[in-house]
RNA sequence: GCCCCAAUAGCCCAACCGGCAGAGGCAGACGACUUAAAAUCGUCACAGUCAGGGUUCGAAUCCCUGUUGGGGCACCA
């Protein structure tokens, strides 16, 4: 192929080695001026399973647009990349093939890294990290110890989510709404196990409140999902005495004002409380309860969550005492009450709660109305089956009678507090983050268990606790960590006195790894600390984060949490990690998600081979708004390729010398060029990459026209336009843009240039077309000066022959004038 | 069931504070170049904005109702 034809293969072969050796996008902190404007642009790092796919192609194309944009705006941009390389797929692959997970992982990383280089994203390759490197996970262990020290990492015995396929526990966040594992797809079962937790619930209120600060900078959808997940609810805690017992049952309610309407009490069958209460009942009741509990535990999550199914439960043979009126309330166990929310027990107010009403109607329990909204058609809930949930004056409620809901709630809390039987209380749906996993390929938990049961942190000097060799180790999931089988590794001396002790054999959830990696990038090669506080001060928080919405809750919530913890520990002076967030959509095909089983996969490598890196990247950005899915069947990579060829040819046609003063060039073309410059910032910053490209195409069309039929290739305005095209195109198609820049006679690198400033004096038109309407219908177009006054335009419109004849002798009622564009004559 | 978002040309998508529905692309038709084709260049056509109602001098844009599609939540006391 000749050198004057656009050939993406030649351009890729030419520029890749130059970028590789010159490293234009590496950031050396010692060379960045203290007052240089900086941007930290971060793309979610990949998990190394196989080669890159089209989803990666999209994130890294879009992230790179933003990174390159900020360089064009004169910022020093940090744009790092690494690999999230611990995790189950490596381990499962290793088991299947009998190899070390390390091998599988680092082979995949090598492959992805090569593809990533070929993709020419402007990454700083000097800061690459892999979370499975001891140099990285050492600091994971350090983080764990910091949290352990503050009581934020702890072990407890609890019902946990167990994935029977992967044979490990899961965090709540990893269980899908249908009760399956987001990893293996298996139906998750509950198991009672002792596990490590991070105390994220301590941060629930801040995690919720600080979402307000992200309003507008994060997608509204993500904010909503996080708010839902945290699930704050405000109400009161009420203690019920139990007849024949010294203990009380605390319950949480959002409606303490309805306490006089409580007619029974329900505890979760799988809560310890239920067993405790029933233990003193008669044998028949105990047996009935046992059978019920067994039934409940056999239910899948889907069955259990079906709100439409008939309420079930058993009477426990015990009574609670209503603290405000002394009434005896029978206590039931029923599975519509959850063991791990609130206190695992509720007061039931059937008149005002659908679930309680359903239960009461099934079991023939009394229903007492205590809120009576105005209106004749209020039917007894016991009859209608519909509870009264609206506001209204309270009745049958002693001191609360006549009060509305808000006042009654406040009054009731006062009563409870005065009696010492309750208080205001807020609960959250969010539970503590279960971080231990019974698998090999993760960060070992740096704890030693003494013979006396003490949990002893591994001394910081002994970090990292390295994963043992897989030699002779059975990685097959068997319900306990494979590390437990590494006898030599597990057996250690107690740091306190040298007596025999055991290492904790579990590894950490890989979401721990990714919860702080953005900090590690800032000093990725520093062996002495997790992150450098000075570098953090310079770069963090992340200005722009780019990645998939599938991490809306998990990763983003955890990263926010860990950031706040590190803030509180004094390491960070900010407490939100990501200032703004862009969620890109998915790449799909023919309306469906690509999947191996459906065989509708578009392969990254194939597309790049066929059309070139630039065309694929351009297509990703041009397809539509970034948050929308891209149907690969709807886009034209060929079209992108054609445009790149067209743009590239324009640079070749330019006949003026580099440095030519554009003044005096075609005013029309200069106006288009400067309009583009005036608009490009706002467009990129509002993520309208597709519009930027459309405008760029428009600009190229104008230059083409100018070259072919206007003032010609020597017009300095043509050079000016071609240079702007090269600069702007560098955000999307770096090879083509870099080559254009060279052809235009400039020193490399186009990606390190800055946009010229738009000259406002070039933007104004010499004349504009004003439309004249009569009753909203366009009747005439007038060519007028752009700075015409309302009065002059009005006069011109009324004097226009077409208007005069259209009006005949009708006289206008109103004339609305918006100079210089618009006149509407209303009759 | 509840909440949120969307719907513009055959297709992907633009349209600022309400002011001529079109920036760009794909697909299409025609023409130039060519022995021919590809490539390239040029020209053209195509919708009245999901439906119905309202506000307004004027609505794709604001409000209401509905339809369709997408997403989130859902026995959380």
XYZ file of N, CA, C and O in Angstrom, chain A residues 240 258-263 320-329 368 370 396-399 412 415-416 419 421:
112
model
N -40.588 -5.444 74.831
C -41.763 -6.153 75.343
C -41.312 -7.151 76.406
O -40.412 -7.942 76.149
N -48.619 3.143 66.474
C -49.705 2.153 66.409
C -49.579 1.086 67.499
O -50.212 0.041 67.422
N -48.758 1.359 68.485
C -48.490 0.356 69.518
C -49.775 -0.131 70.209
O -49.906 -1.293 70.572
N -50.749 0.776 70.347
C -52.015 0.367 70.971
C -52.795 -0.597 70.081
O -53.738 -1.236 70.514
N -52.385 -0.683 68.831
C -53.074 -1.586 67.906
C -52.402 -2.939 67.783
O -52.828 -3.788 66.997
N -51.292 -3.134 68.537
C -50.588 -4.418 68.463
C -51.457 -5.499 69.072
O -51.992 -5.336 70.166
N -51.621 -6.614 68.372
C -52.453 -7.691 68.910
C -51.706 -9.012 69.019
O -52.225 -9.975 69.554
N -46.243 -12.019 75.290
C -45.494 -10.810 75.610
C -46.465 -9.790 76.192
O -47.682 -9.921 76.026
N -45.937 -8.810 76.905
C -46.788 -7.789 77.525
C -46.572 -6.452 76.823
O -45.448 -5.974 76.716
N -47.679 -5.899 76.323
C -47.591 -4.594 75.664
C -47.211 -3.533 76.701
O -47.939 -3.342 77.676
N -46.094 -2.847 76.509
C -45.618 -1.925 77.546
C -46.524 -0.724 77.771
O -46.423 -0.078 78.796
N -47.410 -0.401 76.845
C -48.246 0.771 77.084
C -49.617 0.451 77.645
O -50.253 1.318 78.233
N -50.105 -0.778 77.469
C -51.427 -1.054 78.023
C -51.497 -2.389 78.768
O -52.568 -2.822 79.191
N -50.374 -3.047 78.895
C -50.315 -4.262 79.689
C -51.016 -5.466 79.082
O -51.152 -6.510 79.713
N -51.446 -5.351 77.836
C -52.149 -6.475 77.206
C -51.222 -7.653 76.954
O -50.036 -7.496 76.695
N -51.812 -8.870 77.005
C -51.051 -10.080 76.696
C -51.092 -10.314 75.197
O -52.163 -10.383 74.603
N -49.927 -10.436 74.579
C -49.867 -10.660 73.129
C -49.263 -12.027 72.865
O -48.150 -12.305 73.307
N -57.266 -4.489 65.559
C -57.786 -3.294 66.229
C -57.296 -2.025 65.529
O -56.097 -1.771 65.448
N -56.396 1.712 65.147
C -55.995 2.814 66.033
C -55.737 4.107 65.277
O -55.415 5.119 65.881
N -58.503 4.837 70.167
C -58.198 3.675 71.023
C -56.748 3.666 71.469
O -56.164 2.612 71.655
N -56.158 4.849 71.584
C -54.723 4.898 71.839
C -54.364 5.748 73.041
O -53.292 6.357 73.088
N -55.242 5.795 74.023
C -54.939 6.510 75.249
C -54.458 7.921 74.986
O -55.170 8.702 74.344
N -53.243 8.252 75.398
C -52.772 9.636 75.285
C -52.576 10.086 73.839
O -52.424 11.270 73.573
N -45.420 9.025 71.260
C -45.194 7.661 71.727
C -43.741 7.461 72.143
O -43.466 6.822 73.159
N -43.320 8.788 75.521
C -43.909 7.894 76.528
C -42.957 6.735 76.807
O -42.675 6.391 77.956
N -42.441 6.114 75.725
C -41.572 4.955 75.879
C -40.301 5.319 76.630
O -39.832 4.579 77.491
N -40.968 5.721 80.271
C -41.153 4.431 80.940
C -39.917 3.569 80.926
O -39.906 2.499 81.531
N -39.093 1.884 78.358
C -39.425 0.687 77.573
C -39.120 0.867 76.092
O -39.446 0.001 75.294
